[in-house]
Coordinates of C-alpha atoms and ligand atoms in Angstrom, one line a residue:
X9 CA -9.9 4.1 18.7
X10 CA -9.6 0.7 17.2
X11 CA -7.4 0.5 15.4
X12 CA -5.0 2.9 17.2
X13 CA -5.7 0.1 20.4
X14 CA -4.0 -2.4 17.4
X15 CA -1.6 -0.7 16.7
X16 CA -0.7 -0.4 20.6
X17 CA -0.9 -4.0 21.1
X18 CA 1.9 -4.4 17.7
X19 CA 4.2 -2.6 19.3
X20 CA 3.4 -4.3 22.8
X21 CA 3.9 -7.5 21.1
X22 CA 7.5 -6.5 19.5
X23 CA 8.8 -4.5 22.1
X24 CA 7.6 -6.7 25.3
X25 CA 10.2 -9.9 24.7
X26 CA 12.7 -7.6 23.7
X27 CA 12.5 -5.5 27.4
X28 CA 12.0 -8.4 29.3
X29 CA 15.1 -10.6 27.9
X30 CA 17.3 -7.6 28.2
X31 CA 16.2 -6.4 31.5
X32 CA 16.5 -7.8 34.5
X33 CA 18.7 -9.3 37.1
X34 CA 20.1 -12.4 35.1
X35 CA 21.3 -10.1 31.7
X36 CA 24.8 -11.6 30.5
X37 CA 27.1 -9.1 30.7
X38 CA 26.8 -7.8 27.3
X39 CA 30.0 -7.6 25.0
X40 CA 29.2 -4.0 24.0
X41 CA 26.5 -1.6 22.7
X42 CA 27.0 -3.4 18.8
X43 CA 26.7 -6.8 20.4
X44 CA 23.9 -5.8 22.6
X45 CA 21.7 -4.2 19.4
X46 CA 22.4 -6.7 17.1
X47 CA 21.0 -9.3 19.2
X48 CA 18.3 -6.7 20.1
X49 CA 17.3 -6.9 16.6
X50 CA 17.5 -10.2 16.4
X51 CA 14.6 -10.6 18.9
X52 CA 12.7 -7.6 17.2
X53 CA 12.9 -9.2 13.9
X54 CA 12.1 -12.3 15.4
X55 CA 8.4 -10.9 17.1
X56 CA 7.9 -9.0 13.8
X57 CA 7.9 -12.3 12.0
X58 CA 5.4 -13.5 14.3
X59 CA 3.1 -11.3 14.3
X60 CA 3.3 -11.1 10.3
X61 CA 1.3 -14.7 10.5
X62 CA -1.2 -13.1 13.1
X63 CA -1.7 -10.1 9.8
X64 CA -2.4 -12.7 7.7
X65 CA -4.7 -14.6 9.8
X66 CA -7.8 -12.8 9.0
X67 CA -8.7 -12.4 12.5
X68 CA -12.6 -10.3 12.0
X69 CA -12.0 -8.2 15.1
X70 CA -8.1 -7.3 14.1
X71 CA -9.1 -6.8 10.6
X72 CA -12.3 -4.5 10.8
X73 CA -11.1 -1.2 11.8
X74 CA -8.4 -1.5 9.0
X75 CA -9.7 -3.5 5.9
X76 CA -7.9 -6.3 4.7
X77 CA -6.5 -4.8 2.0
X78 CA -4.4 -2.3 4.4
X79 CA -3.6 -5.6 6.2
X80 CA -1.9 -7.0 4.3
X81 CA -0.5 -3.5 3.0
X82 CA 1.2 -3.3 6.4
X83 CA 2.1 -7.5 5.9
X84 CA 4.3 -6.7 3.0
X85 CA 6.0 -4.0 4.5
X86 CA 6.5 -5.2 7.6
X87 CA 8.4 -8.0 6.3
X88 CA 10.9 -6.0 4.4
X89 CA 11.1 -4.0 7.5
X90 CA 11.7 -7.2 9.8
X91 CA 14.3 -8.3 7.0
X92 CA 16.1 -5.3 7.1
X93 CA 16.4 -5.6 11.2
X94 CA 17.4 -9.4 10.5
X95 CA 20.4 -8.0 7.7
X96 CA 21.5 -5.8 10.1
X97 CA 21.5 -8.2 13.3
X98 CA 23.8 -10.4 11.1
X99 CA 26.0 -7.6 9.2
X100 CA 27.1 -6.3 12.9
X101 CA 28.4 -10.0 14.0
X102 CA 29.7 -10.0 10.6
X103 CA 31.5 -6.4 10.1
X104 CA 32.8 -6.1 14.2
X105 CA 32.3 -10.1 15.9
X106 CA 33.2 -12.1 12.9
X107 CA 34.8 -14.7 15.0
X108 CA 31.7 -15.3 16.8
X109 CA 29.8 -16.3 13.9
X110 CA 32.2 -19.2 13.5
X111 CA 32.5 -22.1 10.7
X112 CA 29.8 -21.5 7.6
X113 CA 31.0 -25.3 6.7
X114 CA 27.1 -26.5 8.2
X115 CA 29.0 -30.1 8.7
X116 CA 31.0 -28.6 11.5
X117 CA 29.3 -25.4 12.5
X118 CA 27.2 -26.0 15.5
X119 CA 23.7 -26.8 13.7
X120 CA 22.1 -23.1 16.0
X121 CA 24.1 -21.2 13.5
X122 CA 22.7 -23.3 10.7
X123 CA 19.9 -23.0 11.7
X124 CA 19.9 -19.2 12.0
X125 CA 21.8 -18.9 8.4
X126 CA 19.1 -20.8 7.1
X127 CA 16.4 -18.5 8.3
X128 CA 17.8 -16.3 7.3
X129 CA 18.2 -17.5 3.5
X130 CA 14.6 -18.5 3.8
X131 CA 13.2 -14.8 4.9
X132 CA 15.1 -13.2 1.7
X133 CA 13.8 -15.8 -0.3
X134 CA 10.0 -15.2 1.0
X135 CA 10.4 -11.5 0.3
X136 CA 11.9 -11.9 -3.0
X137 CA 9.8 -14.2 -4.5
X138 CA 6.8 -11.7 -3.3
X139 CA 7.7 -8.8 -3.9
X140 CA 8.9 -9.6 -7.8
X141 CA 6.5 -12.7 -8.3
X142 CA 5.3 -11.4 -11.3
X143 CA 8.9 -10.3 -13.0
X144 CA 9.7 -13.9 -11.6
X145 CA 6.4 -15.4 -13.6
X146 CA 5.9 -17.3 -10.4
X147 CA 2.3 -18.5 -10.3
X148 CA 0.9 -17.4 -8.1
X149 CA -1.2 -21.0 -6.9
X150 CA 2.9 -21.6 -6.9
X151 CA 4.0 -18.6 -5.2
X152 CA 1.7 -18.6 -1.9
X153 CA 2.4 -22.6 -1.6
X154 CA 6.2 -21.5 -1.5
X155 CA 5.3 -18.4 1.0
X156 CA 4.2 -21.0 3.5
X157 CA 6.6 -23.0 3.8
X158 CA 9.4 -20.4 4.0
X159 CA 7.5 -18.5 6.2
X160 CA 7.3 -21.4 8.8
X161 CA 10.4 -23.2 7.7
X162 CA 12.1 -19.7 8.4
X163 CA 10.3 -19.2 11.7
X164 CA 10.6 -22.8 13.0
X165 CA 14.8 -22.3 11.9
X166 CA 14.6 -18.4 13.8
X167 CA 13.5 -19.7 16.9
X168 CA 15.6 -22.9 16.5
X169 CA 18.9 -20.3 16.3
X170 CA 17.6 -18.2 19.3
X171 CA 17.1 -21.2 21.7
X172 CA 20.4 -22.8 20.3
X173 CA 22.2 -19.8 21.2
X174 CA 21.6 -19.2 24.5
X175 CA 22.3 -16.2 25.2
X176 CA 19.3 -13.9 26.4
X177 CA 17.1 -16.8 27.0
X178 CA 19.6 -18.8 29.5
X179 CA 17.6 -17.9 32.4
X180 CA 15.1 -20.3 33.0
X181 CA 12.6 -17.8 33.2
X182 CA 13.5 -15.8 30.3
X183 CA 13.8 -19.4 28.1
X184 CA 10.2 -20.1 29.8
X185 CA 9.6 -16.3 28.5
X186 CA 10.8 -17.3 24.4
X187 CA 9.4 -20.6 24.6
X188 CA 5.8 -19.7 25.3
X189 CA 6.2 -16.3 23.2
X190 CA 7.4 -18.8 20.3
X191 CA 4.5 -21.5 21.0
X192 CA 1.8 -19.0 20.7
X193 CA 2.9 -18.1 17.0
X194 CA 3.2 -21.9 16.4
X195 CA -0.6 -21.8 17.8
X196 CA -1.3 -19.6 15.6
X197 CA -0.2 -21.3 12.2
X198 CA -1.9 -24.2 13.8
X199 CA -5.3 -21.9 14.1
X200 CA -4.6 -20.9 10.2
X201 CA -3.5 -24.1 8.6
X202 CA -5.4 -26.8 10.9
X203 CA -7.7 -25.6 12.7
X204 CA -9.5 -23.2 10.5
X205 CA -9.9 -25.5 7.2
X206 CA -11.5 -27.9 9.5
X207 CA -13.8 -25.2 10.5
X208 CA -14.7 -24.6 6.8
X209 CA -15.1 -28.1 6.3
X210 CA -18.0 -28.6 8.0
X211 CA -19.6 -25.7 6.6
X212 CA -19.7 -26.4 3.2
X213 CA -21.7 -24.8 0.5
X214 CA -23.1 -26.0 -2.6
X215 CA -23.5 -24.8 -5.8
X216 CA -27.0 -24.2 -7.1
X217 CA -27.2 -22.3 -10.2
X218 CA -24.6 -20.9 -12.5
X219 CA -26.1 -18.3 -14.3
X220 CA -24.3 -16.8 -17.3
X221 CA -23.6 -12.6 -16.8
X222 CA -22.7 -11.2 -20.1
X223 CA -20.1 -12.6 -22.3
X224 CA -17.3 -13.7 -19.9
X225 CA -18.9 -13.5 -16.5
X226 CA -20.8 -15.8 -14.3
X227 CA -22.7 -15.7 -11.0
X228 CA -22.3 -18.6 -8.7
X229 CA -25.2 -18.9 -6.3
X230 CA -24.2 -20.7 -2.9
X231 CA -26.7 -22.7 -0.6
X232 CA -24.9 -23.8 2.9
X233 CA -25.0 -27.5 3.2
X234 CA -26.1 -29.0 6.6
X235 CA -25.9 -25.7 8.4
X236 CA -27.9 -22.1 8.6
X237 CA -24.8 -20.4 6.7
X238 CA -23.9 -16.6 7.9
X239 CA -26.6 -14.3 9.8
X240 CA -25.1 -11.4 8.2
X241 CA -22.4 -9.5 6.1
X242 CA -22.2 -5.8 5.3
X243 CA -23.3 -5.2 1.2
X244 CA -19.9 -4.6 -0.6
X245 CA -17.6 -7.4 1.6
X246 CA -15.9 -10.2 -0.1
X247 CA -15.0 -13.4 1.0
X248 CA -12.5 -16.2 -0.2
X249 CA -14.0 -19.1 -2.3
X250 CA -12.8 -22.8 -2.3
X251 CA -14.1 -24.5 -5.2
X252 CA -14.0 -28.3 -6.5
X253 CA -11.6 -28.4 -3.3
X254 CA -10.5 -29.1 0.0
X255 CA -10.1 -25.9 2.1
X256 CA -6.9 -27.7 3.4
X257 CA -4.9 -27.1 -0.1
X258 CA -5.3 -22.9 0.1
X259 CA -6.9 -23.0 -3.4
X260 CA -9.2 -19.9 -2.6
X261 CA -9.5 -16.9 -4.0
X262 CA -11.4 -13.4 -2.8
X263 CA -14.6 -12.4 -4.4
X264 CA -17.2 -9.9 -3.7
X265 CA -20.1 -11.5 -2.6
X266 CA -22.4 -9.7 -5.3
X267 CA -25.9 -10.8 -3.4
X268 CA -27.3 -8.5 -0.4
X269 CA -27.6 -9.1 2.7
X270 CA -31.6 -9.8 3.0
X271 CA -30.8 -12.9 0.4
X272 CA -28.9 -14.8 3.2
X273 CA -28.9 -18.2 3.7
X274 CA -28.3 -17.2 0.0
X275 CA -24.7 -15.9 -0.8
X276 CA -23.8 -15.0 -4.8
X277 CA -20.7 -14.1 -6.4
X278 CA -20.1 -13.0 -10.0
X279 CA -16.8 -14.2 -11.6
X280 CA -15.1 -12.4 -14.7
X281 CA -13.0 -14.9 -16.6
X282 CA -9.4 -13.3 -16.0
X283 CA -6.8 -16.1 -15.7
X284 CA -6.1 -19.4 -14.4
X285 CA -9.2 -20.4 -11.7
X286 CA -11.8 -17.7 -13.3
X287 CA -11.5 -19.3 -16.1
X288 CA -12.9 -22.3 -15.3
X289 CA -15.4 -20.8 -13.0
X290 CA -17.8 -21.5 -16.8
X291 CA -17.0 -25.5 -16.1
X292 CA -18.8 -25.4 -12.3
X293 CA -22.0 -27.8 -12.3
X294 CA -24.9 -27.2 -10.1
X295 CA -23.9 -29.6 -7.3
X296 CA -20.1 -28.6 -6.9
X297 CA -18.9 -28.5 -3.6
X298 CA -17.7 -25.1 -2.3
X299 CA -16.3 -23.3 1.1
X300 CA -16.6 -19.8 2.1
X301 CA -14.4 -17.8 4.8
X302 CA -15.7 -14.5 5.2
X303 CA -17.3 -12.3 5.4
X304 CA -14.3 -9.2 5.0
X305 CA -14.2 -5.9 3.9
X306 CA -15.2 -2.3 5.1
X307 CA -16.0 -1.0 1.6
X308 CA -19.8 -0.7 2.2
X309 CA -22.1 2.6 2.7
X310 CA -23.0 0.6 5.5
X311 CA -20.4 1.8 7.2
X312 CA -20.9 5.3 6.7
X313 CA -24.1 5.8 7.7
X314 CA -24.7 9.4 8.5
X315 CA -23.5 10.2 4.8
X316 CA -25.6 12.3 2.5
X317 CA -25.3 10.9 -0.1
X318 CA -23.1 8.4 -2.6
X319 CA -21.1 8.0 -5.5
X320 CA -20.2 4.9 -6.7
X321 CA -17.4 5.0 -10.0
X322 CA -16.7 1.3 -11.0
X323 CA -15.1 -0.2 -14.1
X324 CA -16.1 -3.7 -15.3
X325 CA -16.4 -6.6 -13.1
X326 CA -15.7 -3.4 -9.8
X327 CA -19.6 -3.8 -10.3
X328 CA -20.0 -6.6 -8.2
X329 CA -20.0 -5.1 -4.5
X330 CA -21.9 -2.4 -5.8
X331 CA -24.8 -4.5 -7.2
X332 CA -25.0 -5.8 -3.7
X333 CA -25.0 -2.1 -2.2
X334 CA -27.7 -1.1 -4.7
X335 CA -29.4 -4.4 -4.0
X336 CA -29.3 -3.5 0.1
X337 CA -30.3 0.2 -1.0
X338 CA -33.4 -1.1 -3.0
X339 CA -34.6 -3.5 0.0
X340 CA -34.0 -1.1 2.6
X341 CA -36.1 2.0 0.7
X342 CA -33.2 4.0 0.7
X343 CA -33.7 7.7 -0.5
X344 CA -30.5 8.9 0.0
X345 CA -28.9 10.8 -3.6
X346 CA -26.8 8.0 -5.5
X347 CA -24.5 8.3 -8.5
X348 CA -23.0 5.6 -10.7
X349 CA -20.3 6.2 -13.0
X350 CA -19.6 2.8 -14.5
X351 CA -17.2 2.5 -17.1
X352 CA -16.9 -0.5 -19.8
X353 CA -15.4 -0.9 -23.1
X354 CA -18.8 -0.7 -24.6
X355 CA -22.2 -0.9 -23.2
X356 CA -22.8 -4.7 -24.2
X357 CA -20.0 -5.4 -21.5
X358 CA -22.1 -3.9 -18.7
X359 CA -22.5 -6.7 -16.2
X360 CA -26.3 -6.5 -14.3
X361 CA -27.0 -3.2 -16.9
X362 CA -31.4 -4.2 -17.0
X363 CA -30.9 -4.5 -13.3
X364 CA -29.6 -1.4 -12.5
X365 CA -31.8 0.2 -14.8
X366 CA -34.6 -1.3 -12.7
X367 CA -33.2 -0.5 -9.1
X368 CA -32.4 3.2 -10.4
X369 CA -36.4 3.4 -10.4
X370 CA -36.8 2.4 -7.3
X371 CA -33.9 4.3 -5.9
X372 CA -32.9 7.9 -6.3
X373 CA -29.8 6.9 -8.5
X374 CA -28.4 8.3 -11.4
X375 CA -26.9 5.6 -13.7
X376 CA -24.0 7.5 -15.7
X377 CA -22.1 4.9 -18.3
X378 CA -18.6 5.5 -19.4
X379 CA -17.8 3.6 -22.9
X380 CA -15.1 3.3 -24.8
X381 CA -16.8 2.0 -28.1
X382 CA -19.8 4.1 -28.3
X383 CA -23.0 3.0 -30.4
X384 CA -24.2 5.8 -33.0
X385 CA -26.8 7.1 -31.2
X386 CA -25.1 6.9 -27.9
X387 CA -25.6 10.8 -25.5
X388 CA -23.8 9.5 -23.2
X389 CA -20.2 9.8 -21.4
X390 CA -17.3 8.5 -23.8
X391 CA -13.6 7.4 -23.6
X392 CA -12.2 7.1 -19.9
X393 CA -13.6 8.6 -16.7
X394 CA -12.7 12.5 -16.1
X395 CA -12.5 15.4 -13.9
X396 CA -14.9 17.3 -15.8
X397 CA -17.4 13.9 -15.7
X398 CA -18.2 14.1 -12.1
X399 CA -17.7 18.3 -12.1
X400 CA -21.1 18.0 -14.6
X401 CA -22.6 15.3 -12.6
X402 CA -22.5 15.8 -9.5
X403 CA -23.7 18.9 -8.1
X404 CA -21.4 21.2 -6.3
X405 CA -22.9 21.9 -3.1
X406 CA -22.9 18.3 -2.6
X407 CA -19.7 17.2 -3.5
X408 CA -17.6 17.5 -0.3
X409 CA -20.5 16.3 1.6
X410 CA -20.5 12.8 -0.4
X411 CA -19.3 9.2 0.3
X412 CA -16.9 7.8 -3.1
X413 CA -16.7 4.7 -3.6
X414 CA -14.3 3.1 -5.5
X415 CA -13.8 -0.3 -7.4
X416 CA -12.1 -1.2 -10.5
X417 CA -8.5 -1.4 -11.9
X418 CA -5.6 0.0 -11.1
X419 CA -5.2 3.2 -13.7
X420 CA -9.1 3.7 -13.2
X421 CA -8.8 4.0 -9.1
X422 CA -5.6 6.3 -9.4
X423 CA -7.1 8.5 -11.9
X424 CA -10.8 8.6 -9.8
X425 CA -8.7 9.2 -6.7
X426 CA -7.1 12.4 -8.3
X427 CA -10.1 13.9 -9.8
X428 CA -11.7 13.6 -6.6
X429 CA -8.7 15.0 -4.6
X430 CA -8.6 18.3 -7.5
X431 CA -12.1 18.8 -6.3
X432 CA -11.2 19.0 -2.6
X433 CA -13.1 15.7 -1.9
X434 CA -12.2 15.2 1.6
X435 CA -10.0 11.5 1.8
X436 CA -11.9 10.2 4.1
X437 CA -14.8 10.4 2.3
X438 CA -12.9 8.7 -0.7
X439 CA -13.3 4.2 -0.6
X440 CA -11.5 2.2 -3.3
X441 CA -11.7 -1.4 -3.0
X442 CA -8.6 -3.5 -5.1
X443 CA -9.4 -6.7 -6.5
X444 CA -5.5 -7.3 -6.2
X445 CA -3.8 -8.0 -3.0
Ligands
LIG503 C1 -11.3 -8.0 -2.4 C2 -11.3 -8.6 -3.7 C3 -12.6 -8.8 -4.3 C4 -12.7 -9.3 -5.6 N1 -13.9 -9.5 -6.2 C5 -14.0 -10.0 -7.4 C6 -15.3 -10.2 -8.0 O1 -16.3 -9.9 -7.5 N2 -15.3 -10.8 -9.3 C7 -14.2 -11.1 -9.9 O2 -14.3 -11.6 -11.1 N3 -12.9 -10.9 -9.4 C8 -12.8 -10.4 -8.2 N4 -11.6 -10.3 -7.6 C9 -10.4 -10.7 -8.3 C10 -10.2 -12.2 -8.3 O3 -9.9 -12.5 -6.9 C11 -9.0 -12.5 -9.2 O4 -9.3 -12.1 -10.5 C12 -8.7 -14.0 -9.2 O5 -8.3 -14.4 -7.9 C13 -7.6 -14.3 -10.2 O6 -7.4 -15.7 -10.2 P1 -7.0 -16.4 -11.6 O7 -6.3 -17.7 -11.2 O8 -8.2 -16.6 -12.4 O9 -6.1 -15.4 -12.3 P2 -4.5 -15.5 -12.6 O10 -4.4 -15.0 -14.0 O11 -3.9 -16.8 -12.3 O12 -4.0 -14.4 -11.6 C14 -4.1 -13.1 -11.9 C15 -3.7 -12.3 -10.6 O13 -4.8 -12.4 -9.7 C16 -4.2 -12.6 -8.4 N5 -4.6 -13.9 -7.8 C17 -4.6 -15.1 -8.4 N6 -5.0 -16.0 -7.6 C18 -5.3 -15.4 -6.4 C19 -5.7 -15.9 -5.1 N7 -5.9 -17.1 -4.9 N8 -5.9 -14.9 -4.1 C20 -5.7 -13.6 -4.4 N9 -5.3 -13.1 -5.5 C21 -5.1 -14.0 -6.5 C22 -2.8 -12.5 -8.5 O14 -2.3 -11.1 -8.3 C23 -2.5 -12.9 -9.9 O15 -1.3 -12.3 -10.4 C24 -11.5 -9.7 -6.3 C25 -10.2 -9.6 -5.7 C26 -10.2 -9.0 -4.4 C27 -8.8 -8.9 -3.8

């Protein structure tokens, strides 16, 4: 009910403006249906682009019924989708009203038509640069500083060419109408950029162990600083880290939090050494300065608590915000079945392997490891996760009745997902979390 109440209010949002500018008693008599759409476009594209900064916003109550992941799913599409309405807004003046787009020469064009050129340049170049960063070898530190600014540079220039023109917005109503419609998203990157990294600011945390997890893993323990920290998060969320800097420079990066819940004040993550930032995350001294915006996520059992029973199928560091689930589980005396299928290259790779041992005591789970490099003596599982794994593991009768979740990469998640759909596993039962956005 949610989320279908979000969706209403999206298509409130983009379709409201649109009605109002072009209803009404002081509508300009309009050229002709072309000239009428392709400025209707224009305005849709124009909402679309605003509510893309409210997506990315991380607002907890929009957020929830969806998972951020979907979010910004829906982000990226909706910006090739607000493009597309933009291309066409300007191929129609161009194919059938060519004179009305006047000079390109931006020394004599009137600086509205600049402006709106320019915006347009900028939007292409935003979804571009996104959606082929990697083919690009854009880093991505890089890549999101550059997203920013031609997100708001191409806004600020939109609503620049919109104003400029005139045409809708003449009225002083309607102009009353754009302006506060166009302050509100201006609000809104002022929530996101200002506002909010102040907020973090005086929250900080500090770092108070690093503990080493295996060969190329660590788990950073957090303390809040000069405040009680969260009350509470769901086992299996994530939040963004800011490490070693200010939460003004949008150096953070999303990790599970891999502590429970009952730990708070206390918040830990655990950190594989992948690239750029991970890799340093071995350099971080007891002491470092950290900030935390969270918690996000609905990949927790928590949220599917009338289920019977659980499977969890990770690979590698996919562990972490299922340690915190088991964690929860352990502290909570949960007797509900569990099964984890976790997969690693070999079993020395197993991140928190004497700890699960120890909560699958307590617990009624049943720890199934996958490896790829198998010792001698090894009974167990071997190679890659298969069909015919969880048919011998998990018992039949049960099987529909299950919650899956899901967390680890790529080619593991679309492989799990399709063994689980050849066994009739109903999709909503099925929970991947992807540590790529
Ligand atoms: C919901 C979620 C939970 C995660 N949980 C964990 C966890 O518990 N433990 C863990 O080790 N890793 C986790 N990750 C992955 C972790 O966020 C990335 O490995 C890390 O951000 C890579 O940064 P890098 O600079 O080291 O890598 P790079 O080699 O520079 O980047 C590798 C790729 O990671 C992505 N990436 C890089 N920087 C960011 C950023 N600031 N924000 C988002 N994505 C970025 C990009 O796709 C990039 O191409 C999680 C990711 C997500 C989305």
């Amino acid at each position: 009910m949610r989320a279908t109440g979000w969706i209403a209010l999206y298509l409130a949002i983009v379709t409201l403006p649109l009605l109002v500018l072009l209803f009404g008693d002081d509508v300009p008599p309009g050229y002709e249906f072309g000239w009428d759409l392709a400025k209707a476009l224009g305005f849709a594209a124009m909402s679309m682009f605003g509510v893309q900064f409210a997506l990315t916003a991380r607002f907890h109550a929009a957020t929830a019924p969806f998972g951020i992941d979907i979010i910004y799913f829906l982000h990226r599409y909706l910006a090739i989708a607000a493009l597309v309405l933009v291309l066409a807004h300007f191929a129609i003046f161009w194919i059938w009203y060519q004179d009305s787009l006047g000079e390109l020469n931006p020394l004599v064009a009137p600086w509205h038509m600049t402006a709106g050129r320019a915006a347009l340049l900028a939007f292409i170049a935003a979804v571009i640069t996104s959606e082929f960063r990697e083919k690009l070898h854009l880093e991505y530190g890089l890549w999101r500083f550059a997203h920013i600014v031609l997100a708001v540079g191409g806004f600020a220039l939109a609503a620049g060419h919109i104003l400029g023109v005139g045409y809708y917005t003449e009225a002083p109503l309607k102009r009353a109408l754009w302006l506060s419609f166009t302050l509100s998203w201006v609000l809104l990157i002022v929530w996101v950029r200002i506002v909010r990294p102040a907020i973090q600011q005086r929250r900080p945390y500090r770092v108070s162990e690093v503990r080493q997890e295996g060969d190329d893993a660590w788990t950073l323990v957090l303390e809040p600083e000069g405040h009680r920290g969260w009350r509470r998060f769901q086992p299996g969320q994530f939040a963004w880290l800011t490490l070693k800097a200010s939460p003004w420079l949008t150096k953070e990066h999303p990790f599970s939090l891999s502590s429970a819940p009952h730990q708070l004040p206390t918040v830990e993550m655990t950190i594989k050494d992948l690239g750029d930032f991970t890799g340093t995350i071995s350099e971080t001294k007891v002491g470092d300065r950290a900030y935390l915006d969270g918690p996000f996520g609905i990949f927790s059992y928590q949220r599917v608590p009338r289920a019977e029973g659980f499977v969890f199928i990770v690979g590698g560091v996919g562990i972490t915000p299922v340690i915190s689930m088991l964690r929860s589980m352990a502290h909570e005396g949960e007797t509900r079945p569990v099964w984890l299928f976790y997969a690693n290259p070999d079993l020395g790779s197993a991140l928190f392997k004497d700890e699960i041992d120890t909560l699958a005591r307590q617990l009624n789970v049943q720890v199934l490891h996958i490896v790829q490099e198998a010792p001698p003596d090894w009974t167990g599982h071997t190679g890659l996760l298969t069909q015919e794994m969880l048919e011998e593991e998990v018992p039949e009768e049960l099987r529909q009745k299950l919650h899956y979740f899901l967390c680890g990469p790529p080619p593991m998640l679309e492989a799990a997902e399709a063994h689980l759909t050849a066994l009739t596993v109903p999709r909503r039962h099925i929970h991947a979390e992807i540590f790529n956005l």
